[in-house]
Amino acid sequence: MTSYLTDPGPGSGARTPARSRLHTDAPTLSLNGDWRFRLLSGAPGEVGAAGVLPAGEGVNDVARTDFDDASWNSIPVPSHWVLQGDGSYGAPIYTNVQFPFAIDAPNVPDENPTGDYRRTFELPAEWSDAAQVLLRFDGVESRYKVWVNGIEIGVGSGSRLAQEFDVTDAVATGENTIAVRVHQWSAASYVEDQDQWWLPGIFRDVTLQARPAGCIDDVWLRAGLGEDGSGLITPQLTASDAAFPVSLRVAELGVDVEWASPADIAPVRVDAVEPWSAETPRLYDAVVSSAGETVSLRLGFRTVRIEGDQFLVNGERVVFHGVNRHETHPDRGRVFDEEWTRADLALMKRFNVNAIRTSHYPPHPRVLDIADELGFWVILECDLETHGFERGGWAGNPSDDPAWRDAYLDRIERTVERDKNHPSIVMWSLGNESGTGQNLAAMSAWVHDRDPERPVHYEGDYTGAYTDVYSRMYSSVPETDAIGRDDSRSLLLGCTAPESARQRTKPFILCEYIHAMGNGPGAIDQYEDLVWQHPRLHGGFVWEWRDHGLRTREADGTEYFGYGGDFGEVVHDGNFVMDGMVLSDNTPSPGLHEYKQVVAPVRLAVTRGGDGALVLHIENRKHSADTGDLEFRWRVEADGVESSSGVVEVDAVVAGSRASVAMPALDVPDEGEVWLTVEAVLRDDAAWAPSGHGIVFTQVDLAPQRSTLTAPWLAASDVSSDVAAHLVLGPARFEHGQLVELAGQPVSGPRLELWRGPTDNDRGQGRGSYERIDPWLNNGNGEPAPAYDTIWREAGLDRLTPRIELVETGDTAVHVRRRWAAANSRDSVVTDERWQLVDGELWLRADITPTSGWDIVWPRVGLRFDLPGDVDAASWFGTGPLESYPDTRHAARVGRFEATRDTLTVSYSRPQETGHRSDVRSLTMQREGSDWLRMDAAPDASGRRPGFTLTRHTAQQLDAARHPHELPETGAAYLYVDAAQNGVGSRACGPDVWPDSMLRPEARTLTLRFSAP
């Protein structure tokens, strides 16, 4: 039996499509606020769902004006009911690909949570003269039915799309009653399987608008840019003859025209305009007036076109340094907040993000107003995803089923019509991960007809049958390089030879890449380098901008950010929803800092000229703006302490060009490591950051030949097999050769550590291992490979145990040899720990030597020291200030830094390896505000320096916990000194660690000096 819940169509009774979101002087009444609410366990009146209504209540009784809702609770609109009521209204569900109900399209389960909403409102007396009254819903999940004053108005569908209903004949001046029945599941749920929380309810604005006689139904002002700098306004108006005459005014440009009839409407040329771009988002206020209404818009003059394999805006190639942005907030879910959103987009600008893909639906319309104003290239995506059908070979996929054609076309029409006036939108996207088929092709044809000026994107169209750009997700570095080189030796993914040839003629973008889940992503620089090597590569969009954690509390009130599985879901996809470069608490991750440095619109380098003088090189990679907005500051530091600073005077460098400028003569200190740092900063305040905000930096070592710390060699004659029961060597005390105290405090170790708390990337299979890649087969993505953490566990790296093979002591030295291995493993690692007191200084040389059988990549190789729990801060000279790993080091600079123990690590949503600082020279640990112990590190024979991590939890404890609050109170601190770490990659849903950053088993040496301040 078919009902409106299982109807694959677009709903009924609504105006098709809803109008553009326009600023109007027409009377408008917001229905946001408190509504009466109840939650039913199923859909009343549906087959198999009997008994969900109270006894004696009819299916539609809720719509009656005299219906008694006094026993109902109150709920705010907009909101999601699962985030209200302290759990009494059900719970969120997170799935990535899976459907949280049986795959039986278009049917839905009997257990279908259904929310009934009611409220009254006063219609002003002056509305009695309105020609029409429209009721607009900007977002309701999932399908809903509307009544006004007991009259059924229609059925809405399309959760993230606006819908308007004509309620003129249903309303009256004075008190009115509106009732809305919202169902969590419907046929529409099968095409709204986006990677996000399922959050039902009326979650966007509800408004009434009085449409006066002679009003303007809709406006589209296309603002084009001529090659000579002129502007062309091409108006499209939807209005009755009674609305005319209609005028257009753009006061700043001197435009003031009036059209007496629809036939008179014509383009308006302006001699000179300032172009709109993401770098210079110049907007002009326009006003369109009729006899009954005035609407206002903001125009941005720009052109979008594709020439060959180049995507051009205003005639210049665009490089997308973008992010995929879901609408998410830890308390409100997808409910819009103006202040939050403006701050969110300003944060993007501060981290050199210049583009947004609205994954995977249109956002609240105000988001696009702000994008116009601050400046972003936007790919606006339709509210469409059917990913759950993929695992069945796309059997039954609505994308190729004629029964769903109307719904698909309705969704894309409503997407385009609502937001067509925004200059920030440079591409329309049909949706995401919905396979392919005739309905997607029909959507594309409709868009091309309606808006031929903006290209159509859809990643799933691998063969390029109906889209204008070649788009991919997570192609590996070798494959992306091959695509950029237009190498005809390989077929493109899913393509025949002719289809591959067609795709090679188009601009290429990575609509998702460098999956930013947990600690990572790595290899951002490799993708960025390819963009500037191959002009047909136009950058990409990081997956994704922000973690989707929902603020959650344990029974005792302990607060944490929940993810899949924390809400009793039957099926879920775990913490895969926590894959953003901004954490749920709004903290920018180290990965975002890395991204900012790599994709900066200006590149800096310092070299020495032939006369030895320093030269600053500036490359402007901006789209069209020069560097006049930037100031170039320098500073000189010796061993991390600033000795001098100043500003380099630089003439503005035009976009796409380079300049070299002589640095001023510098006073270089005679002692220590001396580093020059040059940073480009904002010269003046911007809408998104204050003056002085850093854009990018570079560093150069001004004294690379100066001597570094060297260690003595432990002579065999210094020790014997007669082991001293107690031995003090400077700040260290040993018992029977074992370290038990440093600087007067109990300490144990050093313990060999090959394990790290697996990162999300270590746990992922992603695109497989580069170790298995043939770059001309499998599209460079490799064969599936087990997750690293599985390989490492099987090798026993998380449970190595020692066997002492040798202990020797002397008056000034201790030598301990241990063999480390796991149960049921033939592979082992030998550590030779040689402690020696030389001229009053305590040295440790640790030689770490693996046996020859190892055939895996290691997560780390280093030593762990267990320290007192009151070691709570550290200062260091090395790289910082944030964590860094072999493939995430561009944002790390050499300097002197300090931090508390708990800020040295990142509170990722799932505990994992964090806090490693590379290339440490010296480290001073503190106890309760006072310096306690200093460690200096000497480079090894290859010049490599160790890194350090200071944390309150061991790698094994990080591994065992699902959330930060589940980590135990250890009462200890742990210092890891790593000779090396494996890279982090983006294997959670992307490529593996690049081979150059992989840690293969090999002998390593750590040489450390310990002293008490």
PDB file of N, CA, C and O in Angstrom, residues 52-106:
ATOM      1  N   VAL A  52      -0.556   4.023  17.770  1.00  0.00           N
ATOM      2  CA  VAL A  52       0.393   5.018  18.237  1.00  0.00           C
ATOM      3  C   VAL A  52      -0.294   6.268  18.758  1.00  0.00           C
ATOM      4  O   VAL A  52       0.330   7.089  19.406  1.00  0.00           O
ATOM      5  N   LEU A  53      -1.593   6.424  18.470  1.00  0.00           N
ATOM      6  CA  LEU A  53      -2.336   7.582  18.956  1.00  0.00           C
ATOM      7  C   LEU A  53      -3.075   7.221  20.239  1.00  0.00           C
ATOM      8  O   LEU A  53      -3.457   6.070  20.454  1.00  0.00           O
ATOM      9  N   PRO A  54      -3.299   8.208  21.102  1.00  0.00           N
ATOM     10  CA  PRO A  54      -4.122   7.952  22.284  1.00  0.00           C
ATOM     11  C   PRO A  54      -5.518   7.466  21.884  1.00  0.00           C
ATOM     12  O   PRO A  54      -6.028   7.787  20.809  1.00  0.00           O
ATOM     13  N   ALA A  55      -6.111   6.670  22.755  1.00  0.00           N
ATOM     14  CA  ALA A  55      -7.423   6.096  22.463  1.00  0.00           C
ATOM     15  C   ALA A  55      -8.425   7.192  22.128  1.00  0.00           C
ATOM     16  O   ALA A  55      -8.481   8.233  22.787  1.00  0.00           O
ATOM     17  N   GLY A  56      -9.212   6.936  21.063  1.00  0.00           N
ATOM     18  CA  GLY A  56     -10.260   7.857  20.667  1.00  0.00           C
ATOM     19  C   GLY A  56      -9.815   8.998  19.803  1.00  0.00           C
ATOM     20  O   GLY A  56     -10.648   9.794  19.350  1.00  0.00           O
ATOM     21  N   GLU A  57      -8.536   9.096  19.532  1.00  0.00           N
ATOM     22  CA  GLU A  57      -8.046  10.202  18.716  1.00  0.00           C
ATOM     23  C   GLU A  57      -7.905   9.758  17.270  1.00  0.00           C
ATOM     24  O   GLU A  57      -7.323   8.717  16.983  1.00  0.00           O
ATOM     25  N   GLY A  58      -8.423  10.545  16.356  1.00  0.00           N
ATOM     26  CA  GLY A  58      -8.321  10.238  14.941  1.00  0.00           C
ATOM     27  C   GLY A  58      -6.979  10.644  14.364  1.00  0.00           C
ATOM     28  O   GLY A  58      -6.224  11.417  14.967  1.00  0.00           O
ATOM     29  N   VAL A  59      -6.737  10.132  13.148  1.00  0.00           N
ATOM     30  CA  VAL A  59      -5.441  10.368  12.520  1.00  0.00           C
ATOM     31  C   VAL A  59      -5.146  11.845  12.355  1.00  0.00           C
ATOM     32  O   VAL A  59      -4.036  12.309  12.610  1.00  0.00           O
ATOM     33  N   ASN A  60      -6.138  12.624  11.954  1.00  0.00           N
ATOM     34  CA  ASN A  60      -5.913  14.042  11.667  1.00  0.00           C
ATOM     35  C   ASN A  60      -6.466  14.969  12.727  1.00  0.00           C
ATOM     36  O   ASN A  60      -6.568  16.179  12.496  1.00  0.00           O
ATOM     37  N   ASP A  61      -6.849  14.423  13.881  1.00  0.00           N
ATOM     38  CA  ASP A  61      -7.413  15.277  14.928  1.00  0.00           C
ATOM     39  C   ASP A  61      -6.441  16.370  15.361  1.00  0.00           C
ATOM     40  O   ASP A  61      -6.859  17.452  15.794  1.00  0.00           O
ATOM     41  N   VAL A  62      -5.146  16.094  15.254  1.00  0.00           N
ATOM     42  CA  VAL A  62      -4.136  17.061  15.676  1.00  0.00           C
ATOM     43  C   VAL A  62      -4.282  18.380  14.928  1.00  0.00           C
ATOM     44  O   VAL A  62      -3.854  19.437  15.394  1.00  0.00           O
ATOM     45  N   ALA A  63      -4.914  18.334  13.747  1.00  0.00           N
ATOM     46  CA  ALA A  63      -5.047  19.537  12.927  1.00  0.00           C
ATOM     47  C   ALA A  63      -6.198  20.424  13.360  1.00  0.00           C
ATOM     48  O   ALA A  63      -6.272  21.589  12.946  1.00  0.00           O
ATOM     49  N   ARG A  64      -7.121  19.905  14.187  1.00  0.00           N
ATOM     50  CA  ARG A  64      -8.301  20.684  14.544  1.00  0.00           C
ATOM     51  C   ARG A  64      -7.906  21.892  15.394  1.00  0.00           C
ATOM     52  O   ARG A  64      -7.028  21.809  16.247  1.00  0.00           O
ATOM     53  N   THR A  65      -8.592  23.000  15.176  1.00  0.00           N
ATOM     54  CA  THR A  65      -8.299  24.200  15.963  1.00  0.00           C
ATOM     55  C   THR A  65      -8.683  24.025  17.422  1.00  0.00           C
ATOM     56  O   THR A  65      -8.100  24.671  18.300  1.00  0.00           O
ATOM     57  N   ASP A  66      -9.671  23.141  17.707  1.00  0.00           N
ATOM     58  CA  ASP A  66     -10.099  22.937  19.096  1.00  0.00           C
ATOM     59  C   ASP A  66      -9.403  21.746  19.743  1.00  0.00           C
ATOM     60  O   ASP A  66      -9.799  21.305  20.831  1.00  0.00           O
ATOM     61  N   PHE A  67      -8.389  21.199  19.096  1.00  0.00           N
ATOM     62  CA  PHE A  67      -7.666  20.054  19.661  1.00  0.00           C
ATOM     63  C   PHE A  67      -6.962  20.481  20.950  1.00  0.00           C
ATOM     64  O   PHE A  67      -6.368  21.563  21.030  1.00  0.00           O
ATOM     65  N   ASP A  68      -7.060  19.638  21.975  1.00  0.00           N
ATOM     66  CA  ASP A  68      -6.482  19.954  23.285  1.00  0.00           C
ATOM     67  C   ASP A  68      -5.045  19.437  23.344  1.00  0.00           C
ATOM     68  O   ASP A  68      -4.814  18.238  23.467  1.00  0.00           O
ATOM     69  N   ASP A  69      -4.082  20.338  23.269  1.00  0.00           N
ATOM     70  CA  ASP A  69      -2.677  19.932  23.349  1.00  0.00           C
ATOM     71  C   ASP A  69      -2.047  20.364  24.685  1.00  0.00           C
ATOM     72  O   ASP A  69      -0.827  20.474  24.790  1.00  0.00           O
ATOM     73  N   ALA A  70      -2.891  20.590  25.673  1.00  0.00           N
ATOM     74  CA  ALA A  70      -2.389  21.082  26.963  1.00  0.00           C
ATOM     75  C   ALA A  70      -1.424  20.119  27.619  1.00  0.00           C
ATOM     76  O   ALA A  70      -0.549  20.532  28.398  1.00  0.00           O
ATOM     77  N   SER A  71      -1.579  18.827  27.342  1.00  0.00           N
ATOM     78  CA  SER A  71      -0.697  17.842  27.970  1.00  0.00           C
ATOM     79  C   SER A  71       0.640  17.707  27.244  1.00  0.00           C
ATOM     80  O   SER A  71       1.530  16.999  27.709  1.00  0.00           O
ATOM     81  N   TRP A  72       0.761  18.338  26.106  1.00  0.00           N
ATOM     82  CA  TRP A  72       2.011  18.234  25.349  1.00  0.00           C
ATOM     83  C   TRP A  72       3.097  19.093  25.986  1.00  0.00           C
ATOM     84  O   TRP A  72       2.827  20.031  26.746  1.00  0.00           O
ATOM     85  N   ASN A  73       4.329  18.769  25.615  1.00  0.00           N
ATOM     86  CA  ASN A  73       5.468  19.568  26.043  1.00  0.00           C
ATOM     87  C   ASN A  73       5.704  20.706  25.048  1.00  0.00           C
ATOM     88  O   ASN A  73       5.044  20.797  24.015  1.00  0.00           O
ATOM     89  N   SER A  74       6.663  21.518  25.373  1.00  0.00           N
ATOM     90  CA  SER A  74       7.050  22.611  24.496  1.00  0.00           C
ATOM     91  C   SER A  74       8.413  22.299  23.889  1.00  0.00           C
ATOM     92  O   SER A  74       9.278  21.709  24.553  1.00  0.00           O
ATOM     93  N   ILE A  75       8.610  22.706  22.625  1.00  0.00           N
ATOM     94  CA  ILE A  75       9.892  22.487  21.958  1.00  0.00           C
ATOM     95  C   ILE A  75      10.213  23.717  21.125  1.00  0.00           C
ATOM     96  O   ILE A  75       9.310  24.341  20.552  1.00  0.00           O
ATOM     97  N   PRO A  76      11.487  24.117  21.071  1.00  0.00           N
ATOM     98  CA  PRO A  76      11.829  25.281  20.248  1.00  0.00           C
ATOM     99  C   PRO A  76      11.852  24.907  18.768  1.00  0.00           C
ATOM    100  O   PRO A  76      12.255  23.807  18.388  1.00  0.00           O
ATOM    101  N   VAL A  77      11.410  25.815  17.963  1.00  0.00           N
ATOM    102  CA  VAL A  77      11.535  25.723  16.509  1.00  0.00           C
ATOM    103  C   VAL A  77      12.330  26.948  16.073  1.00  0.00           C
ATOM    104  O   VAL A  77      11.951  28.066  16.410  1.00  0.00           O
ATOM    105  N   PRO A  78      13.469  26.750  15.393  1.00  0.00           N
ATOM    106  CA  PRO A  78      13.993  25.495  14.867  1.00  0.00           C
ATOM    107  C   PRO A  78      14.798  24.701  15.894  1.00  0.00           C
ATOM    108  O   PRO A  78      15.459  25.279  16.750  1.00  0.00           O
ATOM    109  N   SER A  79      14.724  23.375  15.765  1.00  0.00           N
ATOM    110  CA  SER A  79      15.546  22.467  16.571  1.00  0.00           C
ATOM    111  C   SER A  79      15.358  21.054  16.024  1.00  0.00           C
ATOM    112  O   SER A  79      14.490  20.809  15.185  1.00  0.00           O
ATOM    113  N   HIS A  80      16.177  20.138  16.529  1.00  0.00           N
ATOM    114  CA  HIS A  80      16.010  18.712  16.258  1.00  0.00           C
ATOM    115  C   HIS A  80      15.458  18.075  17.527  1.00  0.00           C
ATOM    116  O   HIS A  80      16.018  18.260  18.606  1.00  0.00           O
ATOM    117  N   TRP A  81      14.372  17.296  17.396  1.00  0.00           N
ATOM    118  CA  TRP A  81      13.774  16.801  18.640  1.00  0.00           C
ATOM    119  C   TRP A  81      14.685  15.830  19.379  1.00  0.00           C
ATOM    120  O   TRP A  81      14.623  15.735  20.600  1.00  0.00           O
ATOM    121  N   VAL A  82      15.581  15.111  18.678  1.00  0.00           N
ATOM    122  CA  VAL A  82      16.467  14.170  19.373  1.00  0.00           C
ATOM    123  C   VAL A  82      17.527  14.890  20.199  1.00  0.00           C
ATOM    124  O   VAL A  82      18.207  14.252  21.012  1.00  0.00           O
ATOM    125  N   LEU A  83      17.699  16.201  19.990  1.00  0.00           N
ATOM    126  CA  LEU A  83      18.631  16.975  20.810  1.00  0.00           C
ATOM    127  C   LEU A  83      17.916  17.771  21.885  1.00  0.00           C
ATOM    128  O   LEU A  83      18.517  18.620  22.549  1.00  0.00           O
ATOM    129  N   GLN A  84      16.629  17.503  22.066  1.00  0.00           N
ATOM    130  CA  GLN A  84      15.829  18.146  23.101  1.00  0.00           C
ATOM    131  C   GLN A  84      15.314  17.068  24.062  1.00  0.00           C
ATOM    132  O   GLN A  84      15.330  15.885  23.764  1.00  0.00           O
ATOM    133  N   GLY A  85      14.845  17.481  25.199  1.00  0.00           N
ATOM    134  CA  GLY A  85      14.131  16.577  26.089  1.00  0.00           C
ATOM    135  C   GLY A  85      14.968  15.587  26.847  1.00  0.00           C
ATOM    136  O   GLY A  85      14.456  14.578  27.335  1.00  0.00           O
ATOM    137  N   ASP A  86      16.281  15.809  26.980  1.00  0.00           N
ATOM    138  CA  ASP A  86      17.150  14.940  27.784  1.00  0.00           C
ATOM    139  C   ASP A  86      16.997  13.461  27.429  1.00  0.00           C
ATOM    140  O   ASP A  86      16.961  12.597  28.306  1.00  0.00           O
ATOM    141  N   GLY A  87      16.880  13.192  26.143  1.00  0.00           N
ATOM    142  CA  GLY A  87      16.806  11.808  25.694  1.00  0.00           C
ATOM    143  C   GLY A  87      15.414  11.230  25.614  1.00  0.00           C
ATOM    144  O   GLY A  87      15.228  10.121  25.108  1.00  0.00           O
ATOM    145  N   SER A  88      14.413  11.954  26.094  1.00  0.00           N
ATOM    146  CA  SER A  88      13.048  11.411  26.079  1.00  0.00           C
ATOM    147  C   SER A  88      12.452  11.420  24.679  1.00  0.00           C
ATOM    148  O   SER A  88      11.423  10.785  24.442  1.00  0.00           O
ATOM    149  N   TYR A  89      13.065  12.114  23.746  1.00  0.00           N
ATOM    150  CA  TYR A  89      12.578  12.174  22.371  1.00  0.00           C
ATOM    151  C   TYR A  89      13.448  11.354  21.422  1.00  0.00           C
ATOM    152  O   TYR A  89      13.559  11.656  20.240  1.00  0.00           O
ATOM    153  N   GLY A  90      14.059  10.312  21.925  1.00  0.00           N
ATOM    154  CA  GLY A  90      14.907   9.496  21.082  1.00  0.00           C
ATOM    155  C   GLY A  90      16.324  10.034  21.046  1.00  0.00           C
ATOM    156  O   GLY A  90      16.717  10.895  21.845  1.00  0.00           O
ATOM    157  N   ALA A  91      17.117   9.516  20.117  1.00  0.00           N
ATOM    158  CA  ALA A  91      18.536   9.826  20.101  1.00  0.00           C
ATOM    159  C   ALA A  91      19.033   9.987  18.671  1.00  0.00           C
ATOM    160  O   ALA A  91      18.436   9.471  17.732  1.00  0.00           O
ATOM    161  N   PRO A  92      20.131  10.711  18.511  1.00  0.00           N
ATOM    162  CA  PRO A  92      20.742  10.827  17.182  1.00  0.00           C
ATOM    163  C   PRO A  92      21.258   9.472  16.703  1.00  0.00           C
ATOM    164  O   PRO A  92      21.525   8.564  17.506  1.00  0.00           O
ATOM    165  N   ILE A  93      21.395   9.347  15.409  1.00  0.00           N
ATOM    166  CA  ILE A  93      21.957   8.152  14.784  1.00  0.00           C
ATOM    167  C   ILE A  93      23.006   8.619  13.796  1.00  0.00           C
ATOM    168  O   ILE A  93      22.741   9.489  12.967  1.00  0.00           O
ATOM    169  N   TYR A  94      24.201   8.031  13.876  1.00  0.00           N
ATOM    170  CA  TYR A  94      25.215   8.358  12.876  1.00  0.00           C
ATOM    171  C   TYR A  94      25.504   7.158  11.987  1.00  0.00           C
ATOM    172  O   TYR A  94      25.850   6.087  12.471  1.00  0.00           O
ATOM    173  N   THR A  95      25.340   7.357  10.694  1.00  0.00           N
ATOM    174  CA  THR A  95      25.847   6.396   9.717  1.00  0.00           C
ATOM    175  C   THR A  95      26.542   7.171   8.613  1.00  0.00           C
ATOM    176  O   THR A  95      26.179   8.306   8.301  1.00  0.00           O
ATOM    177  N   ASN A  96      27.533   6.534   8.034  1.00  0.00           N
ATOM    178  CA  ASN A  96      28.238   7.102   6.895  1.00  0.00           C
ATOM    179  C   ASN A  96      27.596   6.607   5.603  1.00  0.00           C
ATOM    180  O   ASN A  96      27.033   7.372   4.844  1.00  0.00           O
ATOM    181  N   VAL A  97      27.647   5.301   5.380  1.00  0.00           N
ATOM    182  CA  VAL A  97      27.075   4.702   4.174  1.00  0.00           C
ATOM    183  C   VAL A  97      25.811   3.916   4.502  1.00  0.00           C
ATOM    184  O   VAL A  97      24.853   3.909   3.742  1.00  0.00           O
ATOM    185  N   GLN A  98      25.799   3.278   5.636  1.00  0.00           N
ATOM    186  CA  GLN A  98      24.689   2.396   5.988  1.00  0.00           C
ATOM    187  C   GLN A  98      23.369   3.163   6.136  1.00  0.00           C
ATOM    188  O   GLN A  98      23.355   4.314   6.566  1.00  0.00           O
ATOM    189  N   PHE A  99      22.281   2.484   5.813  1.00  0.00           N
ATOM    190  CA  PHE A  99      20.955   2.982   6.172  1.00  0.00           C
ATOM    191  C   PHE A  99      20.606   2.435   7.554  1.00  0.00           C
ATOM    192  O   PHE A  99      20.810   1.246   7.821  1.00  0.00           O
ATOM    193  N   PRO A 100      20.046   3.247   8.418  1.00  0.00           N
ATOM    194  CA  PRO A 100      19.664   2.768   9.751  1.00  0.00           C
ATOM    195  C   PRO A 100      18.295   2.088   9.755  1.00  0.00           C
ATOM    196  O   PRO A 100      17.612   2.061  10.777  1.00  0.00           O
ATOM    197  N   PHE A 101      17.894   1.569   8.604  1.00  0.00           N
ATOM    198  CA  PHE A 101      16.637   0.835   8.467  1.00  0.00           C
ATOM    199  C   PHE A 101      16.839  -0.137   7.315  1.00  0.00           C
ATOM    200  O   PHE A 101      17.812  -0.040   6.552  1.00  0.00           O
ATOM    201  N   ALA A 102      15.943  -1.082   7.177  1.00  0.00           N
ATOM    202  CA  ALA A 102      16.073  -2.087   6.124  1.00  0.00           C
ATOM    203  C   ALA A 102      16.068  -1.419   4.751  1.00  0.00           C
ATOM    204  O   ALA A 102      15.335  -0.455   4.503  1.00  0.00           O
ATOM    205  N   ILE A 103      16.894  -1.948   3.846  1.00  0.00           N
ATOM    206  CA  ILE A 103      16.955  -1.411   2.478  1.00  0.00           C
ATOM    207  C   ILE A 103      15.818  -2.050   1.687  1.00  0.00           C
ATOM    208  O   ILE A 103      15.936  -3.146   1.141  1.00  0.00           O
ATOM    209  N   ASP A 104      14.724  -1.336   1.647  1.00  0.00           N
ATOM    210  CA  ASP A 104      13.467  -1.841   1.075  1.00  0.00           C
ATOM    211  C   ASP A 104      12.738  -0.671   0.418  1.00  0.00           C
ATOM    212  O   ASP A 104      11.567  -0.433   0.658  1.00  0.00           O
ATOM    213  N   ALA A 105      13.484   0.058  -0.411  1.00  0.00           N
ATOM    214  CA  ALA A 105      12.940   1.289  -0.985  1.00  0.00           C
ATOM    215  C   ALA A 105      11.681   1.009  -1.806  1.00  0.00           C
ATOM    216  O   ALA A 105      11.616   0.007  -2.522  1.00  0.00           O
ATOM    217  N   PRO A 106      10.664   1.890  -1.704  1.00  0.00           N
ATOM    218  CA  PRO A 106      10.633   3.142  -0.930  1.00  0.00           C
ATOM    219  C   PRO A 106      10.018   2.977   0.456  1.00  0.00           C
ATOM    220  O   PRO A 106       9.601   3.973   1.054  1.00  0.00           O
TER     221      PRO A 106
END
